[in-house]
C-alpha cells in the first residue's frame, strides 16, 4: 500500500507543481518543440536528398564501348566474362545496328540522321547494370576504371562525375546533421536543466523540509522529473505541428525535378511516437542533470 | 536507546559547539536538555537527528553506529524521529494540514489514514480551526504548534524538541509538555531542549545541563 500511495503522491505533487508554474513547463516545452522540429526537418530533407541521389545512381548504367574490329565473333565470350565480375548484375549487348536504331528513334521516321554515311560510325557497346551494393558513386567509378583498362574497350561512360560530387555533398550534409543534432541536444538539455534548476532553487526551502521529515531522494526528485517529462511530451507535440507546417512550406518551394516526397518519408504515427519519446528523454535527462548538482543529502 | 561517546562538534568558523559529550538515553525516557544560549543544545539535537555530523566521536542509535549508516538509509531513520525545530521549518506555500500530512506522505501512508491522524493531532494542539491556513498567517505560537503536530503525527520512536514552548504562553506550554509526557509513557524517547526552568521544575524528569558545549550534569534517570 505504501508504495502505491507514494506513487500517487508523487504524481499529484508533480501535477500541483505544473499548475503552479505553467510558464516554466511551457518554456521548456517550446524549446524542446523547436529543437526537435528543426532537427527532424533537417533529417527529412537529408533522407529525401540522399534517396534522390540513390535513385540517380540506380539509373546510371555503366556503358562500355567496344573498339571496332577488336573482336570478331567473341561478343558472347566478352559478355560472359563481364557477367562473371562480382559487381555486375546484368549485361546487355548493343550492337552497332542496335545503336543506330536507338539513335534514329529519336528523330522523324525515315529521315535517318546518318543516312548518307556508307558505314555505321556508332560503336557497339555493353550496357552494364551493377548489383545494388555497388551502386555507390565511388564504387561505380572504381568499376569503370577497372573495365576501362581492358584491351578491347574504347571508352567507359557512367552516371557522370556530378553524381560523385553530389555524394560528397551528401556526406558533408551528413556530418552537418551530426554536428547540428549534437548542438541542438546540448542546447536543449542546457535550457531544460536551467529552467528546472530555477524551480528547484525557488523551492529549496520546501526541499530542505521534505528531506528533514524523511523524504527519500526519489520522492523529492520525482516531481521535477515528471515536470521535465511533461515538458518533453508537450514539446514533442509542438514539434509535430511545426514539422507539418514546415513540410507544407518546403513542399511548395522545392523544384519538382528533385522528386522529393516528404509526406511518405516517415509515417505520421511513427514520427509522433519518435518525437514524444525524444522529448521525454530530453526532459528526463534535463531534470536529472539539474537535480544531480542540487540535491545532496 | 541513544548513546554518545566522546562527541565533539566544531563548526566551520572554528566555533567549538560541543566538547567531549558522553550520554546515554534509554528508550522511553523523558529528558530535558538545558543550558544558556549558545551552550550547544540545538547542536546536540541536530547531531542526534543526523542533520549535523560530529567532528569526532560516535553515536549509537539502537545498537547501530549512526555514522556508518549509508546515506540512502538516513530518510528511513528520520521517519522514526520527530523533530520540533527551533525555527519551525514549515513550508509556507502549503496549508497547515498539508505541512503536517507531509510527514506521513513521505512514508507512503494512504490518504484516508493521513486525514484521520492529521486531524487528530491538530486537535491535540488545538489547531483544527487553522487546518487550511498558510503558516505565515498564523501567530508564532500557532506555527510552533504546527511544528509540534508534524513531529507527533507519525508516532515517532524518538521525539527531539528544540525550544518547543518558546512561543507559547505558560498554560499552553504546560499542556504541550503534558502531551510529550503522555507520548513518552507510550514508549517514545522524548528529548526537549529548553531554558525554561519553571517548566523543568514542574516536570520531575531527568535534566542534562550544558555549558559552553560541555555536559556539566548528566542528571539521574527518573
Ligand atoms: N551552522 C553553524 N555554523 C557555525 N556555528 C554555529 C552553527 N550553528 C551553531 N553554531 C554555534 O555553535 C554554538 C552552539 O549553538 P547552538 O545552536 O547549539 O546553541 P543553543 O544551545 O541551541 O543556543 P540557543 O539556546 O540560543 O538556541 C553557538 O556558539 C553557535 O554560534
Ligand atoms: Mg538552540
Coordinates of C-alpha atoms and ligand atoms in Angstrom, one line a residue:
Chain A
X1 CA 0.0 0.0 0.0
X2 CA 2.8 2.3 0.9
X3 CA 4.4 2.2 -2.5
X4 CA 1.3 2.8 -4.3
X5 CA 0.4 5.8 -2.1
X6 CA 3.9 7.2 -2.7
X7 CA 3.4 7.0 -6.4
X8 CA 0.0 8.7 -6.2
X9 CA 1.5 11.5 -4.1
X10 CA 4.4 11.9 -6.4
X11 CA 2.1 12.3 -9.4
X12 CA -0.2 14.7 -7.6
X13 CA 2.7 16.7 -6.3
X14 CA 4.0 17.0 -9.9
X15 CA 0.6 18.0 -11.2
X16 CA 0.3 20.7 -8.5
X17 CA 3.8 21.9 -9.3
X18 CA 3.0 22.1 -13.0
X19 CA -0.2 24.0 -12.2
X20 CA 1.8 26.4 -10.1
X21 CA 4.5 27.0 -12.8
X22 CA 2.8 26.6 -16.1
X23 CA 5.3 29.1 -17.6
X24 CA 8.3 27.0 -16.7
X25 CA 6.8 23.9 -18.3
X26 CA 5.7 25.9 -21.4
X27 CA 9.1 27.4 -21.8
X28 CA 10.8 24.0 -21.7
X29 CA 8.2 22.5 -24.0
X30 CA 8.6 25.2 -26.6
X31 CA 12.4 24.7 -26.5
X32 CA 12.0 21.0 -26.9
X33 CA 9.5 21.6 -29.7
X34 CA 11.6 23.9 -31.8
X35 CA 14.9 21.9 -31.5
X36 CA 13.2 18.6 -32.3
X37 CA 11.4 20.2 -35.2
X38 CA 14.5 21.8 -36.7
X39 CA 16.4 18.6 -36.4
X40 CA 13.6 16.4 -37.8
X41 CA 13.0 18.7 -40.7
X42 CA 16.7 18.7 -41.5
X43 CA 16.7 14.9 -41.2
X44 CA 13.7 14.6 -43.6
X45 CA 15.3 16.8 -46.2
X46 CA 18.5 14.9 -45.8
X47 CA 16.8 11.5 -46.1
X48 CA 15.0 12.7 -49.2
X49 CA 18.0 14.1 -50.9
X50 CA 20.1 11.0 -50.3
X51 CA 17.2 9.0 -51.6
X52 CA 17.1 11.0 -54.8
X53 CA 20.9 10.6 -55.2
X54 CA 20.5 6.9 -54.8
X55 CA 17.8 6.9 -57.5
X56 CA 20.1 8.7 -59.8
X57 CA 22.8 6.3 -59.1
X58 CA 20.4 3.5 -59.9
X59 CA 19.6 5.0 -63.3
X60 CA 23.2 5.4 -64.1
X61 CA 24.2 2.3 -66.0
X62 CA 27.8 1.8 -67.0
X63 CA 28.2 1.7 -70.7
X64 CA 31.3 0.1 -72.1
X65 CA 32.0 1.0 -75.8
X66 CA 33.8 -1.7 -77.7
X67 CA 36.7 -0.9 -80.1
X68 CA 35.7 -1.5 -83.7
X69 CA 37.4 -4.6 -85.1
X70 CA 38.9 -5.6 -81.8
X71 CA 36.6 -8.5 -81.6
X72 CA 35.2 -10.6 -84.3
X73 CA 33.0 -13.4 -83.0
X74 CA 33.8 -13.3 -79.3
X75 CA 31.0 -11.0 -78.2
X76 CA 29.2 -13.6 -76.2
X77 CA 32.5 -14.6 -74.6
X78 CA 33.2 -11.0 -73.5
X79 CA 29.7 -10.7 -72.3
X80 CA 30.1 -13.8 -70.2
X81 CA 33.3 -12.6 -68.8
X82 CA 31.7 -9.3 -67.8
X83 CA 28.8 -11.1 -66.2
X84 CA 31.3 -13.0 -64.1
X85 CA 32.6 -9.9 -62.4
X86 CA 31.5 -9.5 -58.8
X87 CA 29.9 -6.1 -59.3
X88 CA 27.8 -7.0 -62.3
X89 CA 24.1 -7.8 -62.1
X90 CA 23.3 -8.0 -65.8
X91 CA 24.9 -7.1 -69.2
X92 CA 23.0 -6.1 -72.3
X93 CA 24.8 -6.1 -75.7
X94 CA 24.0 -3.3 -78.0
X95 CA 25.4 -3.9 -81.5
X96 CA 26.3 -1.2 -84.0
X97 CA 23.0 -1.7 -85.7
X98 CA 21.1 -1.5 -82.4
X99 CA 22.9 1.7 -81.6
X100 CA 21.9 3.2 -84.9
X101 CA 18.3 2.1 -84.5
X102 CA 18.2 3.7 -81.0
X103 CA 19.7 6.9 -82.4
X104 CA 17.2 7.0 -85.2
X105 CA 14.2 6.5 -83.0
X106 CA 15.0 9.9 -81.6
X107 CA 14.2 11.6 -84.9
X108 CA 11.5 11.7 -87.5
X109 CA 10.8 8.4 -89.1
X110 CA 12.7 7.7 -92.3
X111 CA 14.8 10.8 -92.0
X112 CA 17.8 8.9 -90.7
X113 CA 20.5 11.2 -89.3
X114 CA 23.3 9.1 -90.6
X115 CA 21.6 8.2 -93.9
X116 CA 24.4 9.5 -96.1
X117 CA 27.2 7.6 -94.5
X118 CA 28.5 4.4 -96.0
X119 CA 29.5 2.9 -92.8
X120 CA 27.8 2.9 -89.4
X121 CA 30.1 5.1 -87.2
X122 CA 28.5 4.1 -83.9
X123 CA 30.4 1.7 -81.7
X124 CA 28.9 -1.5 -80.3
X125 CA 28.6 -1.5 -76.5
X126 CA 27.7 -3.3 -73.4
X127 CA 25.2 -1.8 -71.0
X128 CA 26.0 -3.0 -67.6
X129 CA 23.7 -2.9 -64.6
X130 CA 25.5 -3.1 -61.3
X131 CA 24.4 -5.0 -58.2
X132 CA 22.6 -3.0 -55.6
X133 CA 25.6 -2.9 -53.2
X134 CA 27.8 -1.4 -55.9
X135 CA 25.5 1.4 -56.8
X136 CA 27.6 3.9 -54.9
X137 CA 29.2 6.7 -56.9
X138 CA 32.6 5.8 -55.6
X139 CA 32.3 2.1 -56.4
X140 CA 30.8 2.8 -59.8
X141 CA 33.8 5.0 -60.6
X142 CA 36.2 2.3 -59.4
X143 CA 34.5 -0.3 -61.5
X144 CA 34.5 2.0 -64.6
X145 CA 38.2 2.5 -64.2
X146 CA 38.8 -1.3 -64.0
X147 CA 36.8 -2.1 -67.1
X148 CA 38.3 0.9 -68.9
X149 CA 41.7 -0.8 -68.8
X150 CA 40.6 -3.8 -70.8
X151 CA 42.3 -4.1 -74.2
X152 CA 39.0 -4.2 -76.2
X153 CA 37.4 -1.2 -74.5
X154 CA 37.2 2.1 -76.3
X155 CA 35.6 4.1 -73.6
X156 CA 33.6 3.7 -70.4
X157 CA 30.7 6.0 -69.6
X158 CA 28.8 6.1 -66.4
X159 CA 26.4 8.2 -64.4
X160 CA 28.7 11.1 -64.5
X161 CA 31.1 12.9 -62.2
X162 CA 28.4 15.1 -60.8
X163 CA 26.8 12.1 -59.0
X164 CA 30.0 11.6 -57.3
X165 CA 30.2 15.3 -56.4
X166 CA 26.7 15.2 -55.1
X167 CA 27.5 12.2 -53.0
X168 CA 30.4 14.1 -51.5
X169 CA 28.0 16.9 -50.7
X170 CA 25.7 14.4 -49.1
X171 CA 28.4 13.1 -46.7
X172 CA 29.2 16.7 -45.9
X173 CA 25.5 17.3 -45.1
X174 CA 25.6 14.1 -43.0
X175 CA 28.4 15.5 -40.9
X176 CA 26.5 18.8 -40.6
X177 CA 23.5 16.8 -39.4
X178 CA 25.5 15.1 -36.7
X179 CA 27.0 18.4 -35.5
X180 CA 23.7 20.2 -35.7
X181 CA 22.0 17.4 -33.8
X182 CA 24.6 17.4 -31.0
X183 CA 24.4 21.1 -30.8
X184 CA 20.6 21.1 -30.5
X185 CA 20.6 18.4 -28.0
X186 CA 23.1 20.1 -25.8
X187 CA 21.4 23.4 -26.1
X188 CA 18.0 21.9 -25.3
X189 CA 19.4 20.0 -22.3
X190 CA 21.0 23.2 -21.1
X191 CA 17.8 25.2 -21.3
X192 CA 15.6 22.5 -19.7
X193 CA 18.0 21.8 -16.9
X194 CA 18.3 25.5 -16.2
X195 CA 14.6 26.1 -16.1
X196 CA 14.2 23.2 -13.8
X197 CA 17.1 24.5 -11.7
X198 CA 15.2 27.7 -11.3
X199 CA 12.2 25.8 -10.0
X200 CA 14.4 23.8 -7.6
X201 CA 16.0 27.0 -6.4
X202 CA 12.6 28.6 -5.8
X203 CA 11.6 25.6 -3.8
X204 CA 14.8 24.9 -2.0
X205 CA 13.3 25.5 1.5
X206 CA 10.5 23.2 0.7
X207 CA 13.0 20.6 -0.4
X208 CA 15.0 21.0 2.8
X209 CA 11.9 20.5 4.9
X210 CA 11.0 17.4 2.8
X211 CA 14.4 16.0 3.5
X212 CA 14.1 16.7 7.2
X213 CA 10.9 14.8 7.5
X214 CA 12.4 11.8 5.9
X215 CA 11.6 12.0 2.2
X216 CA 13.7 9.8 0.0
X217 CA 15.7 11.3 -2.8
X218 CA 13.4 9.6 -5.3
X219 CA 10.4 11.2 -3.6
X220 CA 12.0 14.6 -3.8
X221 CA 13.3 14.3 -7.4
X222 CA 10.3 12.5 -9.0
X223 CA 8.0 15.6 -9.3
X224 CA 10.8 17.5 -11.1
X225 CA 11.5 14.6 -13.4
X226 CA 7.7 14.3 -14.1
X227 CA 7.7 18.0 -14.9
X228 CA 10.6 17.6 -17.3
X229 CA 8.9 14.6 -18.9
X230 CA 5.7 16.6 -19.3
X231 CA 7.6 19.4 -21.0
X232 CA 9.1 16.8 -23.2
X233 CA 5.7 15.3 -24.2
X234 CA 4.2 18.7 -24.9
X235 CA 7.4 19.6 -26.8
X236 CA 7.1 16.5 -28.9
X237 CA 3.6 17.5 -29.9
X238 CA 4.7 21.1 -30.7
X239 CA 7.5 19.7 -32.8
X240 CA 5.0 17.5 -34.7
X241 CA 2.9 20.5 -35.6
X242 CA 5.9 22.6 -36.6
X243 CA 7.2 19.8 -38.8
X244 CA 3.9 19.6 -40.6
X245 CA 3.9 23.3 -41.2
X246 CA 7.5 23.1 -42.3
X247 CA 6.9 20.3 -44.7
X248 CA 3.9 22.1 -46.2
X249 CA 6.1 25.2 -46.7
X250 CA 9.1 23.3 -48.0
X251 CA 7.0 21.1 -50.2
X252 CA 5.8 24.1 -52.2
X253 CA 9.2 25.6 -52.5
X254 CA 11.2 22.7 -53.9
X255 CA 11.8 22.4 -57.6
X256 CA 9.9 19.4 -59.0
X257 CA 12.9 17.7 -60.7
X258 CA 14.2 16.9 -57.2
X259 CA 11.3 14.4 -57.0
X260 CA 11.2 14.8 -53.2
X261 CA 8.4 13.2 -51.4
X262 CA 8.2 14.4 -47.8
X263 CA 4.8 13.0 -46.9
X264 CA 5.9 9.4 -47.2
X265 CA 9.3 9.8 -45.6
X266 CA 8.1 8.9 -42.2
X267 CA 4.6 7.6 -41.3
X268 CA 2.8 10.1 -39.1
X269 CA 2.2 7.9 -36.1
X270 CA 5.8 6.7 -36.1
X271 CA 7.0 10.3 -36.4
X272 CA 4.8 11.4 -33.5
X273 CA 6.0 8.5 -31.4
X274 CA 9.7 9.3 -32.1
X275 CA 9.1 12.9 -31.3
X276 CA 7.4 12.2 -28.0
X277 CA 10.0 9.7 -27.0
X278 CA 12.8 12.1 -27.8
X279 CA 11.0 14.8 -25.9
X280 CA 10.6 12.5 -22.9
X281 CA 14.2 11.6 -23.0
X282 CA 15.3 15.2 -23.2
X283 CA 13.0 16.3 -20.4
X284 CA 14.0 13.5 -18.0
X285 CA 17.8 13.9 -18.7
X286 CA 17.5 17.7 -18.4
X287 CA 15.7 17.3 -15.0
X288 CA 18.2 14.8 -13.7
X289 CA 21.2 16.9 -14.8
X290 CA 19.9 19.9 -12.8
X291 CA 18.9 17.8 -9.8
X292 CA 22.2 15.9 -9.6
X293 CA 24.0 19.1 -8.8
X294 CA 21.4 20.5 -6.4
X295 CA 20.2 17.6 -4.3
X296 CA 22.8 16.3 -2.0
X297 CA 21.9 14.7 1.3
Chain B
X1 CA 18.5 3.8 23.1
X2 CA 20.8 6.6 22.2
X3 CA 24.5 6.6 23.2
X4 CA 27.0 9.3 22.6
X5 CA 30.8 8.6 23.0
X6 CA 33.3 11.5 23.1
X7 CA 31.3 13.5 20.7
X8 CA 32.9 16.8 19.6
X9 CA 31.5 19.3 17.2
X10 CA 33.4 22.1 15.7
X11 CA 31.6 24.3 13.1
X12 CA 33.4 25.7 10.1
X13 CA 34.0 29.1 11.6
X14 CA 36.1 27.3 14.3
X15 CA 33.3 27.5 16.8
X16 CA 33.6 24.7 19.3
X17 CA 29.9 23.9 19.9
X18 CA 30.3 20.5 21.7
X19 CA 33.3 19.1 23.6
X20 CA 33.6 15.5 24.7
X21 CA 30.0 14.7 25.2
X22 CA 29.2 11.3 26.7
X23 CA 25.5 10.5 27.2
X24 CA 23.2 7.5 27.4
X25 CA 19.5 8.0 27.0
X26 CA 17.2 4.9 27.4
X27 CA 14.2 4.1 25.3
X28 CA 11.0 5.8 26.6
X29 CA 13.0 8.3 28.7
X30 CA 11.8 11.9 29.1
X31 CA 14.9 14.2 29.2
X32 CA 15.4 17.9 29.4
X33 CA 18.5 19.4 27.9
X34 CA 19.2 22.8 29.4
X35 CA 21.9 25.4 29.3
X36 CA 22.3 29.1 28.4
X37 CA 22.0 30.4 24.9
X38 CA 24.9 29.1 22.7
X39 CA 25.6 26.2 25.1
X40 CA 25.1 23.6 22.3
X41 CA 21.6 22.3 22.9
X42 CA 20.5 22.6 19.3
X43 CA 23.7 21.2 18.0
X44 CA 23.3 18.2 20.2
X45 CA 19.8 17.5 18.9
X46 CA 20.8 18.0 15.3
X47 CA 23.6 15.5 15.8
X48 CA 21.2 13.0 17.2
X49 CA 18.9 13.7 14.2
X50 CA 21.7 13.3 11.8
X51 CA 21.5 16.7 10.1
X52 CA 24.8 17.7 11.6
X53 CA 27.8 15.3 11.7
X54 CA 30.1 15.3 14.7
X55 CA 33.7 16.2 14.1
X56 CA 34.8 13.4 16.3
X57 CA 33.2 10.6 18.4
X58 CA 30.5 8.1 18.0
X59 CA 26.7 7.9 18.2
X60 CA 25.0 4.6 18.7
X61 CA 21.3 4.5 17.8
X62 CA 19.5 1.3 18.8
X63 CA 22.8 -0.5 18.6
X64 CA 23.8 0.9 15.2
X65 CA 26.7 3.2 14.6
X66 CA 24.9 6.2 13.3
X67 CA 27.9 7.5 11.3
X68 CA 28.2 4.2 9.4
X69 CA 24.6 4.2 8.2
X70 CA 24.6 4.7 4.4
X71 CA 23.1 8.0 3.2
X72 CA 20.2 6.3 1.4
X73 CA 19.0 4.9 4.8
X74 CA 19.0 8.3 6.6
X75 CA 15.4 9.0 5.4
X76 CA 14.3 5.8 7.0
X77 CA 15.8 6.8 10.3
X78 CA 14.3 10.2 10.1
X79 CA 10.8 8.7 9.6
X80 CA 11.2 7.2 13.0
X81 CA 12.1 10.5 14.6
X82 CA 10.0 13.6 15.2
X83 CA 11.9 16.9 15.3
X84 CA 10.4 20.2 16.5
X85 CA 12.8 22.7 15.0
X86 CA 13.6 25.9 16.9
X87 CA 12.8 27.8 13.7
X88 CA 9.8 25.5 12.9
X89 CA 10.8 24.8 9.3
X90 CA 7.3 24.9 7.9
X91 CA 6.5 25.1 4.2
X92 CA 4.9 28.5 3.8
X93 CA 3.2 27.7 0.5
X94 CA 1.4 24.7 1.9
X95 CA -1.6 24.7 4.4
X96 CA -1.2 23.6 8.0
X97 CA -2.9 20.4 7.1
X98 CA -0.5 19.7 4.3
X99 CA 2.5 20.6 6.4
X100 CA 1.6 18.0 9.0
X101 CA 0.5 15.5 6.4
X102 CA 3.9 15.7 4.6
X103 CA 5.5 13.7 7.4
X104 CA 3.1 10.8 6.6
X105 CA 3.1 11.3 2.9
X106 CA 6.8 10.7 2.5
X107 CA 6.3 7.4 4.3
X108 CA 3.7 6.4 1.8
X109 CA 0.8 6.3 4.2
X110 CA -2.6 6.2 2.5
X111 CA -4.8 9.4 2.2
X112 CA -7.6 8.1 4.5
X113 CA -5.3 7.3 7.3
X114 CA -3.4 10.6 6.8
X115 CA -6.6 12.5 7.1
X116 CA -7.6 10.7 10.3
X117 CA -4.3 11.1 12.0
X118 CA -3.6 14.7 11.0
X119 CA -7.0 15.8 12.2
X120 CA -6.4 14.0 15.5
X121 CA -3.0 15.6 16.1
X122 CA -4.3 19.0 15.1
X123 CA -7.0 18.6 17.7
X124 CA -4.3 17.7 20.3
X125 CA -2.5 21.0 19.7
X126 CA -5.9 22.9 19.4
X127 CA -5.4 23.9 15.7
X128 CA -8.3 22.2 13.9
X129 CA -9.7 25.6 13.0
X130 CA -6.5 26.5 11.3
X131 CA -6.1 23.4 9.1
X132 CA -6.5 25.3 5.9
X133 CA -4.4 28.3 6.8
X134 CA -0.9 29.0 5.5
X135 CA 1.8 29.1 8.2
X136 CA 2.6 32.8 7.7
X137 CA -1.0 33.8 8.5
X138 CA -0.6 32.2 12.0
X139 CA 0.8 33.6 15.2
X140 CA 4.2 32.4 16.4
X141 CA 2.7 30.1 19.0
X142 CA 0.3 28.6 16.4
X143 CA 3.2 28.0 14.0
X144 CA 5.1 26.3 16.8
X145 CA 2.2 24.0 17.5
X146 CA 2.0 23.1 13.8
X147 CA 5.7 22.1 14.1
X148 CA 4.8 20.0 17.2
X149 CA 1.9 18.4 15.4
X150 CA 4.1 17.4 12.4
X151 CA 6.7 15.8 14.8
X152 CA 4.0 13.9 16.7
X153 CA 1.8 12.8 13.8
X154 CA 4.0 9.8 12.9
X155 CA 4.2 8.4 16.4
X156 CA 7.9 8.7 16.4
X157 CA 10.2 6.3 18.3
X158 CA 12.3 9.4 19.2
X159 CA 10.9 12.9 19.7
X160 CA 13.5 15.7 19.6
X161 CA 12.1 19.1 20.5
X162 CA 14.1 22.3 20.3
X163 CA 12.6 25.0 22.5
X164 CA 9.1 23.7 21.7
X165 CA 7.4 26.1 24.1
X166 CA 9.5 29.2 23.3
X167 CA 6.5 31.0 21.8
X168 CA 3.7 29.6 23.9
X169 CA 2.0 31.1 26.9
X170 CA 2.7 29.3 30.2
X171 CA -0.6 27.5 30.1
X172 CA -0.2 26.1 26.6
X173 CA 3.5 25.3 27.4
X174 CA 2.4 23.0 30.2
X175 CA -0.3 21.4 28.0
X176 CA 2.3 20.6 25.3
X177 CA 4.7 19.2 27.9
X178 CA 1.9 17.0 29.3
X179 CA 1.3 15.8 25.7
X180 CA 5.0 14.9 25.4
X181 CA 4.9 13.1 28.8
X182 CA 2.0 11.1 27.6
X183 CA 3.8 10.2 24.4
X184 CA 6.9 9.1 26.4
X185 CA 4.7 6.9 28.5
X186 CA 3.7 5.1 25.3
X187 CA 7.3 4.3 24.6
X188 CA 8.7 7.3 22.7
X189 CA 12.0 8.7 23.8
X190 CA 11.5 12.4 24.3
X191 CA 14.3 14.9 24.4
X192 CA 13.4 18.5 25.0
X193 CA 15.9 21.4 24.8
X194 CA 14.7 24.4 26.8
X195 CA 15.9 27.1 29.1
X196 CA 12.5 27.4 30.7
X197 CA 13.4 26.5 34.3
X198 CA 9.9 26.8 35.6
X199 CA 8.8 24.1 33.1
X200 CA 11.7 21.9 34.1
X201 CA 10.8 22.2 37.8
X202 CA 7.2 21.4 37.2
X203 CA 8.0 18.1 35.5
X204 CA 10.1 15.8 37.6
X205 CA 12.3 14.4 34.9
X206 CA 15.9 13.9 34.1
X207 CA 17.8 17.1 33.3
X208 CA 21.1 17.2 31.3
X209 CA 22.8 20.5 31.7
X210 CA 25.2 22.0 29.2
X211 CA 27.6 24.9 29.5
X212 CA 29.8 26.0 26.6
X213 CA 29.4 22.7 24.8
X214 CA 30.2 20.5 27.8
X215 CA 27.9 18.3 29.9
X216 CA 28.1 19.7 33.4
X217 CA 25.4 17.5 34.8
X218 CA 24.0 14.4 33.1
X219 CA 21.1 14.0 35.6
X220 CA 19.5 11.0 37.0
X221 CA 17.2 8.7 35.0
X222 CA 13.8 9.2 36.6
Ligands
LIG1 N1 25.7 26.3 11.5 C1 26.6 26.9 12.3 N2 27.7 27.3 11.9 C2 28.6 27.9 12.7 N3 28.4 28.0 14.1 C3 27.3 27.5 14.6 C4 26.3 26.9 13.7 N4 25.2 26.6 14.5 C5 25.6 26.9 15.8 N5 26.8 27.5 15.8 C6 27.5 27.9 17.0 O1 27.5 26.8 17.9 C7 27.3 27.2 19.2 C8 26.2 26.4 19.8 O2 25.0 26.7 19.1 P1 23.6 26.0 19.4 O3 22.6 26.5 18.4 O4 23.8 24.6 19.5 O5 23.3 26.6 20.8 P2 21.9 26.5 21.7 O6 22.3 25.9 23.0 O7 20.9 25.8 20.9 O8 21.5 28.0 21.8 P3 20.0 28.7 22.0 O9 19.6 28.4 23.3 O10 20.3 30.1 21.7 O11 19.2 28.0 20.9 C9 27.0 28.7 19.2 O12 28.1 29.4 19.5 C10 26.7 29.0 17.7 O13 27.1 30.3 17.3
LIG2 MG1 19.1 26.3 20.1

